[in-house]
XYZ file of C-alpha atoms in Angstrom:
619
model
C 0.000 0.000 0.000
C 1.501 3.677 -0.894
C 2.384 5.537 1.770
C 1.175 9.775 1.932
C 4.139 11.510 1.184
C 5.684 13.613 3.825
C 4.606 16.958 2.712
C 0.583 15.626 3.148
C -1.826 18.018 3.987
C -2.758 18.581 7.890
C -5.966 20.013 7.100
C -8.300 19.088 3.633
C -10.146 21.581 2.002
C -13.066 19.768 3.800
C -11.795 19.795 7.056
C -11.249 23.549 6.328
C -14.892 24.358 4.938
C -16.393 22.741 8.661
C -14.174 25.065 10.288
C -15.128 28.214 8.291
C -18.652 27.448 8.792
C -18.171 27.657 12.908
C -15.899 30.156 12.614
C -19.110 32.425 10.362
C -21.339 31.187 13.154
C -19.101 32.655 16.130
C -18.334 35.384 14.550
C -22.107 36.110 13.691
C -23.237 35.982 17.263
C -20.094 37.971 18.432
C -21.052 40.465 15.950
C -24.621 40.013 17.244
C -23.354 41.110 21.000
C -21.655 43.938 19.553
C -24.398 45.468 17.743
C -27.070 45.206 20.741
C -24.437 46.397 22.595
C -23.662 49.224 21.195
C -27.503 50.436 20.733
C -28.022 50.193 24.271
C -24.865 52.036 25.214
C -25.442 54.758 22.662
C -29.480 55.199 23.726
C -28.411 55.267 27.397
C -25.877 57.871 26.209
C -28.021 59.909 23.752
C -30.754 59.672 26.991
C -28.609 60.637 29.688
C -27.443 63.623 27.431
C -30.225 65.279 25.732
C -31.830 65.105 29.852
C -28.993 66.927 31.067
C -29.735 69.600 28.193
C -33.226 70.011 28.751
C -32.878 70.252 32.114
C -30.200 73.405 31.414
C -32.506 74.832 28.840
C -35.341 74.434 31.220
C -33.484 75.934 34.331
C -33.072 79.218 31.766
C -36.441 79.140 30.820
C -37.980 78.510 34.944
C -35.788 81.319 35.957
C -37.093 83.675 33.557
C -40.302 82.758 34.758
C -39.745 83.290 38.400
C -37.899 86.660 37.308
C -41.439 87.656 35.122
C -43.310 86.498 38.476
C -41.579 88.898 40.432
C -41.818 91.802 38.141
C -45.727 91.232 38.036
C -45.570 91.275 41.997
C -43.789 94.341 42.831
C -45.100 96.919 41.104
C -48.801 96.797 42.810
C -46.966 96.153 46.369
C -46.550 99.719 46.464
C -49.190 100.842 46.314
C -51.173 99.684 49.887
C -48.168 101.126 51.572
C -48.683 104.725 49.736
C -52.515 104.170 50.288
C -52.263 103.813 53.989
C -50.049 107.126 54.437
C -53.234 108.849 51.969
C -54.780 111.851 53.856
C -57.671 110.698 51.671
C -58.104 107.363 52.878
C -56.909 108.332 56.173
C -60.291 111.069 56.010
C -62.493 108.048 54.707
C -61.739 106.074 57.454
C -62.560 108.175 60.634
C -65.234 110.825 59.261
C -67.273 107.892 57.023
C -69.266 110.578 55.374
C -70.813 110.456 51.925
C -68.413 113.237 50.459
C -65.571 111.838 51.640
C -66.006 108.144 50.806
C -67.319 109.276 46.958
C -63.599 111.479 46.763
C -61.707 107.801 47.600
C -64.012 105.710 45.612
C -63.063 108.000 42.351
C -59.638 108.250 43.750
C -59.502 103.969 43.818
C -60.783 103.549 40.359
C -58.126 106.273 38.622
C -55.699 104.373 40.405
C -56.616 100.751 39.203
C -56.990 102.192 36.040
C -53.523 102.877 35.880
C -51.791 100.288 37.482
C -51.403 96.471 37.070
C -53.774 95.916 39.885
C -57.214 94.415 39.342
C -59.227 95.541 42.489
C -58.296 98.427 45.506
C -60.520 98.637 48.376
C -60.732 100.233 52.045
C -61.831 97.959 54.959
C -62.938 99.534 58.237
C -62.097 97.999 61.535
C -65.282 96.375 61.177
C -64.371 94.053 58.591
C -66.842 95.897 56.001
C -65.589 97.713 52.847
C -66.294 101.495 52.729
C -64.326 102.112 49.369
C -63.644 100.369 46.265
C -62.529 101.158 42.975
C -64.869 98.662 41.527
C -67.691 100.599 43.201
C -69.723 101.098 40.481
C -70.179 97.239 39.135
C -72.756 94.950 40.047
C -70.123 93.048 41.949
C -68.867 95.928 43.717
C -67.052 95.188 46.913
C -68.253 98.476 49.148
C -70.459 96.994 51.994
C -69.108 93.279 52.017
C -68.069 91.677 55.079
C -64.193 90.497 55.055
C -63.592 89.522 58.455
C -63.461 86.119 57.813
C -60.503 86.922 55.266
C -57.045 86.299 56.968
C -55.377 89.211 54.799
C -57.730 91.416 57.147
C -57.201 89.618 60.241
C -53.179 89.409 59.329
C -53.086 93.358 58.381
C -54.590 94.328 61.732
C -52.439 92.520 63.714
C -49.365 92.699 62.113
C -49.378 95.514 59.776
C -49.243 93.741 56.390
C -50.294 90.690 54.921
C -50.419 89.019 51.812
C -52.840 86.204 51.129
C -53.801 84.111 47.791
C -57.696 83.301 47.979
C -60.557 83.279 45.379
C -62.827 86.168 45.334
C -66.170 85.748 47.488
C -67.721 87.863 45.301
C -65.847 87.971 41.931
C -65.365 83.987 42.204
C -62.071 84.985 40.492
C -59.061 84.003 41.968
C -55.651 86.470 42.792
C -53.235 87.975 45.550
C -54.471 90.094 47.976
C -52.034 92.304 49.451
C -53.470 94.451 52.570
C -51.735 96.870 55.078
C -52.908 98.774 57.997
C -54.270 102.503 58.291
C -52.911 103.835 61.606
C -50.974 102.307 64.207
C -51.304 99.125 65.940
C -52.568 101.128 69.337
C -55.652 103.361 67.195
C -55.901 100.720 63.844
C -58.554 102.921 61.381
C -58.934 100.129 58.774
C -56.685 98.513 55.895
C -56.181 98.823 52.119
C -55.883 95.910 49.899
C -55.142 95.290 46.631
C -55.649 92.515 44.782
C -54.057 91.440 41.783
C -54.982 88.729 38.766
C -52.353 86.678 36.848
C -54.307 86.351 33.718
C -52.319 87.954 31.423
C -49.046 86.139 33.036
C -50.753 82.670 32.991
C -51.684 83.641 29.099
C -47.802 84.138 28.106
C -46.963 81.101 30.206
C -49.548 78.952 27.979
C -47.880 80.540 24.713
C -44.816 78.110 25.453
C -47.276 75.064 25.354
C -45.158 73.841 28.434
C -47.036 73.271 31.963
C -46.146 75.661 34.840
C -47.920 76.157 37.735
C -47.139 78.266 41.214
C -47.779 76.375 44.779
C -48.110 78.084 47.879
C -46.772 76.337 51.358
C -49.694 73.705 51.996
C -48.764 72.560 48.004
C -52.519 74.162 46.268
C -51.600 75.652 42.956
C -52.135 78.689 42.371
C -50.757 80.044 39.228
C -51.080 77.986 36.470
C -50.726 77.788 32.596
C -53.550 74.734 32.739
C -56.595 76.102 34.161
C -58.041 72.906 34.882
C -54.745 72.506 37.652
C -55.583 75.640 39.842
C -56.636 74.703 43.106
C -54.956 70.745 42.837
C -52.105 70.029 44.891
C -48.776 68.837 44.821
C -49.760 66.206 46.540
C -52.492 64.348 49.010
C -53.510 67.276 52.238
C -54.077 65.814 55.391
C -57.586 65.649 56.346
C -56.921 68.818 59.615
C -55.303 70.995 56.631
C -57.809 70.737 54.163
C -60.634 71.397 56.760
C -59.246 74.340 57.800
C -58.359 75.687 54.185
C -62.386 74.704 53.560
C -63.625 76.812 56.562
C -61.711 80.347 55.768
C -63.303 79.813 52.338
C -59.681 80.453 50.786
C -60.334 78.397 47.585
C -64.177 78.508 47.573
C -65.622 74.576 46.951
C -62.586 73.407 45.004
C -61.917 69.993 45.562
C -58.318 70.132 46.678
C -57.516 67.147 44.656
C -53.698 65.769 43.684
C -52.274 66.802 40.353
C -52.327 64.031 37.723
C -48.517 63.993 38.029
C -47.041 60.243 39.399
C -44.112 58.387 39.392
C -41.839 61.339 39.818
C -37.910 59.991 39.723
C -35.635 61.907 41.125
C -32.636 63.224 38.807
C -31.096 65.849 41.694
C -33.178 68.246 44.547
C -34.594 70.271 41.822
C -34.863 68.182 38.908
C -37.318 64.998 38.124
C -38.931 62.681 35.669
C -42.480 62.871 36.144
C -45.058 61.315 34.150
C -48.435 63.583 33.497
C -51.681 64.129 32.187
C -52.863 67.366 30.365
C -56.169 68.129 29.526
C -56.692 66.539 25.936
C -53.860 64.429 25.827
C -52.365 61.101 26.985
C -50.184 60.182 29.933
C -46.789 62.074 29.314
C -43.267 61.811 30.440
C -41.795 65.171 31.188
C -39.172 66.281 32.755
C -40.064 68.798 36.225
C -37.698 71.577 37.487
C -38.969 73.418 40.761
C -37.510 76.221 42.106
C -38.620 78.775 44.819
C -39.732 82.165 44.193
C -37.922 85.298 46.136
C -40.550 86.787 48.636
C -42.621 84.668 48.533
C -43.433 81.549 50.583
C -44.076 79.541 46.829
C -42.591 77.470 44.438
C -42.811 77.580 40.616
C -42.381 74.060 38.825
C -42.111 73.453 34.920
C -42.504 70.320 33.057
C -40.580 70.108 29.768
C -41.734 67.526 27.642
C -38.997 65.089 26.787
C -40.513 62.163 25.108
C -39.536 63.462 21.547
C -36.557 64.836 22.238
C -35.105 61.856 23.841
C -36.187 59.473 21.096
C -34.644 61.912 18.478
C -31.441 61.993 20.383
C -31.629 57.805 21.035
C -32.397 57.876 17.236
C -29.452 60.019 15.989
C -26.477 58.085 18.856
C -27.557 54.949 17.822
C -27.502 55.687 14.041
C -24.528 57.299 14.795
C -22.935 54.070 16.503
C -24.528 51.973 13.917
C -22.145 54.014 11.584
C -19.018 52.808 13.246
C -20.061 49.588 14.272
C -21.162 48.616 11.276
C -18.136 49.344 8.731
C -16.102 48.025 11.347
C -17.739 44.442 11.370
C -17.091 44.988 7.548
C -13.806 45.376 7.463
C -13.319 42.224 10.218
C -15.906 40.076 8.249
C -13.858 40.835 4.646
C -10.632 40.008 6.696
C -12.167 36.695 7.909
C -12.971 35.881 4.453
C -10.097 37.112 2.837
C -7.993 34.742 5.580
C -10.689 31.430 4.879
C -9.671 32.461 1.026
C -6.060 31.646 1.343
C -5.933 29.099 3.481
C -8.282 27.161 1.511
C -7.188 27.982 -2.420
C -3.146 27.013 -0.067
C -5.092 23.619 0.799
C -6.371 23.109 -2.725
C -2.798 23.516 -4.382
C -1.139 21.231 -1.394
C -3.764 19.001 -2.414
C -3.829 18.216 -6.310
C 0.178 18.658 -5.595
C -0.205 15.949 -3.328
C -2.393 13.533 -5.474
C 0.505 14.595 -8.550
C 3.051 12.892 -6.800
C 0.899 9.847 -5.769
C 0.612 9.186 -9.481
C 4.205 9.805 -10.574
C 4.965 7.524 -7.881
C 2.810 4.946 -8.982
C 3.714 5.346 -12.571
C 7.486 5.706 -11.525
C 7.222 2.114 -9.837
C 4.911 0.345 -12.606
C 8.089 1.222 -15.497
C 10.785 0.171 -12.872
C 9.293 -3.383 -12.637
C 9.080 -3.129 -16.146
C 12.388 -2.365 -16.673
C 15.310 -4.422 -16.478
C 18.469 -4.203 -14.103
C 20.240 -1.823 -16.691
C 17.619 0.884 -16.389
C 17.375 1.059 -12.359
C 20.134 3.968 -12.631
C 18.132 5.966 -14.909
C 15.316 5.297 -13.084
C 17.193 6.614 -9.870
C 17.901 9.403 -11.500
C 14.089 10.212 -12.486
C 13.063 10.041 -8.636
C 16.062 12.487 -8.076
C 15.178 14.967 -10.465
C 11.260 14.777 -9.200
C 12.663 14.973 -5.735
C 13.906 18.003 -6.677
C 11.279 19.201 -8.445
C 8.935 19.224 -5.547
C 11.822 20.899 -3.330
C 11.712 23.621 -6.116
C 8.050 23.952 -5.827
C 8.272 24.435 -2.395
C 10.524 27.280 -2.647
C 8.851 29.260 -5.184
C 5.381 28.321 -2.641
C 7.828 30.008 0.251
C 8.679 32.694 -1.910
C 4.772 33.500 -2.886
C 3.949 33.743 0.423
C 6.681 36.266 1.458
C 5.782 38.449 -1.581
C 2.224 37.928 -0.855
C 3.210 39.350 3.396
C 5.243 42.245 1.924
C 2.203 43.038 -0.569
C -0.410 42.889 2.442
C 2.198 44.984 4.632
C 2.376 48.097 1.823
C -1.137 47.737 0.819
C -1.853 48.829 4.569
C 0.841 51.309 5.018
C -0.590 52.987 1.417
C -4.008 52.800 2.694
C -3.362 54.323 6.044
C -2.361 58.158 4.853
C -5.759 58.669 2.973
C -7.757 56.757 6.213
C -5.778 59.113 8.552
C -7.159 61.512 6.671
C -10.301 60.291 5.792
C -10.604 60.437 10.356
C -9.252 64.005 10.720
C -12.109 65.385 8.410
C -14.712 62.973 9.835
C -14.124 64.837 13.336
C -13.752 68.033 11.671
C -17.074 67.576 10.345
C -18.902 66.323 13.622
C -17.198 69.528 15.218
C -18.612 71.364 12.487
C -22.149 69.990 12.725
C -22.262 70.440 16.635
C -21.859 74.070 15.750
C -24.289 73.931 13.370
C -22.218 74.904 10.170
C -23.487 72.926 8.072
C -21.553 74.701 5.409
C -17.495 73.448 6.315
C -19.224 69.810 7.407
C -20.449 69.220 3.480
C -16.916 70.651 2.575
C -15.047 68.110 4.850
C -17.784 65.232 3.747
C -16.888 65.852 0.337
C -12.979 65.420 0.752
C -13.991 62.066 2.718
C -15.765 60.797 -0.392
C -13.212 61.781 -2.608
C -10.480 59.991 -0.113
C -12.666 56.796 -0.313
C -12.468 57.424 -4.606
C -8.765 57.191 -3.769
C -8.586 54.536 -1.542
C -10.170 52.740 -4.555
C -8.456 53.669 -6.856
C -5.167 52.299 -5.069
C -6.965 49.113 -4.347
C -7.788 49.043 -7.891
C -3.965 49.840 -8.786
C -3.190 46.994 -6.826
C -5.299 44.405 -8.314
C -4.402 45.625 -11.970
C -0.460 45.034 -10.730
C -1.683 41.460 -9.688
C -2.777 40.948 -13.288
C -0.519 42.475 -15.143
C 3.167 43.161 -13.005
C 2.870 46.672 -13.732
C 0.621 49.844 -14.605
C 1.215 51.156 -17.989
C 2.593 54.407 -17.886
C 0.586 57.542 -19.551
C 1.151 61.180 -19.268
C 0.301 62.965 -16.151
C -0.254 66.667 -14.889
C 3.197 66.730 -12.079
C 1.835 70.358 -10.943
C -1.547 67.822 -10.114
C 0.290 65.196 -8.643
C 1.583 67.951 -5.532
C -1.256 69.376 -4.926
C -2.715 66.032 -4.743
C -0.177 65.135 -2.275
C -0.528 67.937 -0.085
C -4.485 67.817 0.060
C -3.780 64.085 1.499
C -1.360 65.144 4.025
C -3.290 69.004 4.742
C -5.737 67.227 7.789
C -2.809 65.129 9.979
C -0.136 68.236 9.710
C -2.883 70.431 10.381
C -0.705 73.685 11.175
C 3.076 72.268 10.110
C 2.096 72.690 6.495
C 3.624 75.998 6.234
C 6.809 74.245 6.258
C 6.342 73.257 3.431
C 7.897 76.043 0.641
C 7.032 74.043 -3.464
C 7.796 75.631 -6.271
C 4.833 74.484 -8.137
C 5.661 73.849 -11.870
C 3.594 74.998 -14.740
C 0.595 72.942 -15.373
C 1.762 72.117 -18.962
C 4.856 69.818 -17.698
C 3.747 66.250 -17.488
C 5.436 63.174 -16.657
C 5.441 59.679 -17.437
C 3.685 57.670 -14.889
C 0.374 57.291 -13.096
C -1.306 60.309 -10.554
C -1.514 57.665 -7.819
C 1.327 56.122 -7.512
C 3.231 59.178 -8.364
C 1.369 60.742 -4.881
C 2.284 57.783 -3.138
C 5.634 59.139 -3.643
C 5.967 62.674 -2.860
C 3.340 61.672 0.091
C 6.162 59.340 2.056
C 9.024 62.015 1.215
C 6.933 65.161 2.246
C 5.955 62.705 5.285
C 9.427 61.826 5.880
C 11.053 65.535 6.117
C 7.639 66.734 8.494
C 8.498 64.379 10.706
C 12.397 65.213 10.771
C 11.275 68.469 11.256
C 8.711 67.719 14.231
C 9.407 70.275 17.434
C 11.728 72.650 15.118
C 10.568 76.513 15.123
C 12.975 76.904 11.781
C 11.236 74.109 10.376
C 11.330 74.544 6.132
C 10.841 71.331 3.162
C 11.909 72.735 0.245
C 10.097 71.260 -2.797
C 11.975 72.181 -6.357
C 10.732 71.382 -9.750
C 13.583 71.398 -12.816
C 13.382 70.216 -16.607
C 16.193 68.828 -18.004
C 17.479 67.275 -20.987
C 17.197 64.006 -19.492
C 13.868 64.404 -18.266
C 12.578 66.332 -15.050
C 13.879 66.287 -11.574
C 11.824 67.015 -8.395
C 13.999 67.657 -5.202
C 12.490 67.641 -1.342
C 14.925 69.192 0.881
C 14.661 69.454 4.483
C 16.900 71.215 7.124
C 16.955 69.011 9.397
C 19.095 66.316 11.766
C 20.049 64.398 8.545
C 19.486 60.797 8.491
C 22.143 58.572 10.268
C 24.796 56.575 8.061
C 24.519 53.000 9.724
C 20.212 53.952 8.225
C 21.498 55.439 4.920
C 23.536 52.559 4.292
C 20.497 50.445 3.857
C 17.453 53.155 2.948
C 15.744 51.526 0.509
C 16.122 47.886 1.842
C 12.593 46.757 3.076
C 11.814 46.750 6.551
C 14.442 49.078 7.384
C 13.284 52.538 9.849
C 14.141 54.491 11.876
C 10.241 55.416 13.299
C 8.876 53.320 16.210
C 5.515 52.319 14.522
C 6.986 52.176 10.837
C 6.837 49.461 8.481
C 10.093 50.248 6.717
C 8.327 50.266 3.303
C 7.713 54.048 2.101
C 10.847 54.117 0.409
C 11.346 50.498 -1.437
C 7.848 51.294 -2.589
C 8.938 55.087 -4.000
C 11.799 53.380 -5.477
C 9.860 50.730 -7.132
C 7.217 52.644 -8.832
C 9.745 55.350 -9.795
C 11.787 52.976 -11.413
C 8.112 51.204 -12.964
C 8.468 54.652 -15.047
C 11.821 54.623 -16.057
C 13.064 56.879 -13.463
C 15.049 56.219 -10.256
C 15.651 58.252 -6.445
C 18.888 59.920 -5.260
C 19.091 60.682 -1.729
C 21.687 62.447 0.252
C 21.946 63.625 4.012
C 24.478 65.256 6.515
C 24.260 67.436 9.319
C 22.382 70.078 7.500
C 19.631 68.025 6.223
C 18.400 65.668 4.207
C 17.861 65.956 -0.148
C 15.674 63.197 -1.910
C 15.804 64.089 -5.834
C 13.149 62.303 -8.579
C 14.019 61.443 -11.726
C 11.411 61.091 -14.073
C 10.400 60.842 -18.122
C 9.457 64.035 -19.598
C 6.100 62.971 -21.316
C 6.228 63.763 -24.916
């Protein structure tokens, strides 16, 4: 029985195709985790965010409320304390004549006229009004009985007193602010004023966000939802709401909670809240509550933030979808590529394999055909197909180290235009969190023309597969610089200036291809920048000369020079001098200069460094 020869396979292309299809499967389910990951990260992200900015836009906007509130409140505050000081009022008060009490009444109603105020009225010590400006309505206030009110009570005893209650008679609701007439020893009565929100409560609705105002027991008072005045913050206990429903503060109003539940605190002041508006559906908004100065209340204003935080979830998860996603590209193309190679590898090892099976078994069938004589030559014939394989498996050694040094430049080409291709991508989110929309389509364009690039290099690539070489054809060199510069403008953002080129006329062209010509001046004008990295005299200067011979295009630099034991060995690959570098800028330059018929001189001392092209004048 034939033995398998000792270069057999240790894996079949079979053996290979089971372990692809796991490998797919694990790295679909990995990919899986990543991707639900990464939404949930990104919501939780675009949620916690976009909350922390409405809760800073809504801080602004409840602190210009409480600032509007306060305005509306001191202006008519003055007024009782002139009005008690009045000779007028002061005459009202102890003579209570006809004449007298007509002079205030007209007196009250110019004043209300002019004023923010909605009602001013006189109270005697007996609790009834003598005055008012509203004196000549049907619901005029002169004769009513306001004992019973505590801003009466409050004024008498303490001098002032400021009290939020719905009208008895008006059945509208509104501040009263009262003060005494006359000492606390001889009291003669107390002016109050009372004044309406309306108009404030009408702005506040204009915004189409909730606000209300709450006193110290938690009733609301102020409100841009009508249907909310007189709730509470939350349940009374059963002593405080019978007393608020004997002084008749609120009239019959039921003193019921807000429709506002499951509040979850975000910090003292801030909270989600979920809540019901008249005509719509259970909400989620977010409260802010703050106190207003003077007063014994408290202003809170729910921002909606359903919408917002869904657009925000939307637009970070779309956004991490956008990295995510190319990235599991790129690993699933790599994956591929890999399974690729490894299995066309098994597929030659394989029919090379079943080759020699059958020389061998031809090779033995014609030796026991042969006689004695012919056992030399037949010797001989194993030899030389001994050899044969040993040569195959050299030039298979040799294919795989061109194929690693291939790989190896294809990245290190690739990497300038995606280093790029990154600076403008977070120039352009910069851009569009500034909202100029104008520099982000700029810097999107130059990504999509990178990505063009990128393409075309692969493409350069694959056509050198095919063919060993790209034909040469006349091309623009003025083109070919700026092209080079554009690709290296975004990672020396700022050392550009360095660089001093003599750009040539556009008419001079060159033999050779645009691409690979930029590949070129891109790893010398690379090169001298980062020479030149930390120097304030930093200077590259780029020369352009037409010869007889053809054109030369010089990049000197002025700086530390390049160090012999290096120089010795410059364009051998895998040779640097940089921590992270491949070693491979240079062979490449070399090679696809000399592709074109033209060749690099290079020369370096303490002064600097001088790299000088040599290429084919295009005819």
């Amino acid at each position: 029985m034939l033995q398998r020869p000792a270069g057999a396979l240790s894996s079949t292309p079979e053996q290979l195709a089971r372990r692809a299809r796991r490998a797919w499967l694990l790295f679909a389910a990995v990919a899986l985790l990543i991707v639900t990951a990464a939404l949930y990260g990104a919501g939780l992200y675009g949620r916690t965010a976009e909350v922390e900015t409405l809760a800073a836009q809504g801080r602004t906007d409840a602190n210009l409320k409480v600032a509007l509130l306060r305005a509306v409140l001191e202006s008519p505050r003055a007024l009782p304390l002139l009005l008690s000081a009045d000779q007028q009022v002061r005459d009202a008060l102890t003579q209570k004549n006809a004449a007298a009490i007509d002079v205030l009444n007209r007196k009250l109603e110019g004043l209300v006229s002019g004023t923010k105020a909605s009602v001013l009225y006189v109270i005697g010590t007996d609790g009834l009004a003598i005055a008012s400006s509203n004196w000549r309505e049907p619901i005029s206030f002169v004769g009513n009985d306001y004992r019973f009110r505590d801003y009466f009570s409050g004024a008498m005893q303490a001098g002032t007193a400021e009290y939020f209650a719905l009208g008895n008679v008006s059945k509208r609701p509104g501040l009263y602010i009262s003060r005494r007439v006359g000492d606390a020893a001889a009291p003669l009565g107390v002016v109050v004023v009372k004044m309406e929100f309306d108009q404030l409560e009408a702005d506040w609705r204009e915004a189409n966000r909730p606000a209300y105002v709450s006193d110290e027991n938690g009733v609301v008072l102020i409100t841009s939802v009508p249907s909310w005045r007189f709730m509470t913050t939350a349940p009374l206990a059963a002593p405080k709401q019978a007393a608020i429903r004997d002084s008749q503060q609120f009239g019959d109003a039921p003193l019921v909670p807000l429709p506002i539940k499951h509040p979850r605190a975000l910090s003292p002041d801030v909270s989600i809240v979920h809540a019901v508006t008249p005509g719509g559906s259970d909400a989620e908004y977010l409260s802010l509550s703050t106190t207003v100065p003077s007063t014994p209340w408290r202003l809170d204003y729910l921002v909606p933030v359903e919408a917002p935080i869904a657009a925000a979830v939307r637009e970070m998860r779309l956004l991490a979808l956008g990295v995510v996603v190319p990235l599991l590209g790129l690993a699933a193309y790599l994956l591929w590529r890999r399974q690729s190679a490894q299995m066309r590898i098994a597929a030659e090892q394989a029919a090379r394999t079943e080759l020699e099976r059958r020389v061998v078994e031809r090779t033995e069938d014609l030796s026991r055909a042969r006689d004695r004589l012919q056992a030399e030559i037949t010797g001989h014939r194993s030899t030389e197909a001994k050899l044969q394989i040993v040569q195959q498996d050299l030039v298979q050694a040799n294919r795989l180290a061109i194929l690693g040094q291939v790989a190896a430049g294809v990245a290190h080409e690739i990497n300038q235009p995606v280093a790029t291709i990154r600076a403008y991508a977070d120039n352009a989110r910069t851009f569009l969190d500034r909202k100029q929309t104008g520099p982000a389509e700029e810097n999107l364009g130059a990504i999509a023309a990178l990505t063009e690039r990128i393409g075309s290099i692969t493409e350069e690539l694959k056509a050198f597969a095919r063919k060993g070489r790209t034909a040469a054809e006349p091309v623009e060199l003025r083109g070919v610089i700026e092209g080079a510069v554009m690709l290296l403008r975004s990672r020396f953002a700022g050392r550009l200036d360095a660089l001093a080129i003599d750009l040539p006329p556009p008419s001079l062209k060159v033999m050779g291809n645009r691409v690979r010509l930029e590949q070129v001046l891109i790893n010398l004008f690379q090169n001298a920048l980062e020479a030149l990295d930390g120097r304030d005299d930093a200077r590259v200067q780029v020369s352009v000369e037409e010869t007889a011979d053809g054109v030369t295009v010089g990049v000197s630099d002025n700086g530390p020079g390049i160090p012999p034991a290096i120089l010795k060995s410059l364009f051998t690959p895998f040779n640097t001098s940089k921590e992270k570098g491949l070693g491979l800028g240079l062979v490449i330059s070399k090679d696809i200069v000399a592709d074109y018929g033209g060749r690099i001189e290079v020369s370096s001392d303490d002064s600097g460094t001088r790299f000088t092209i040599h290429l084919q004048t295009a005819a």
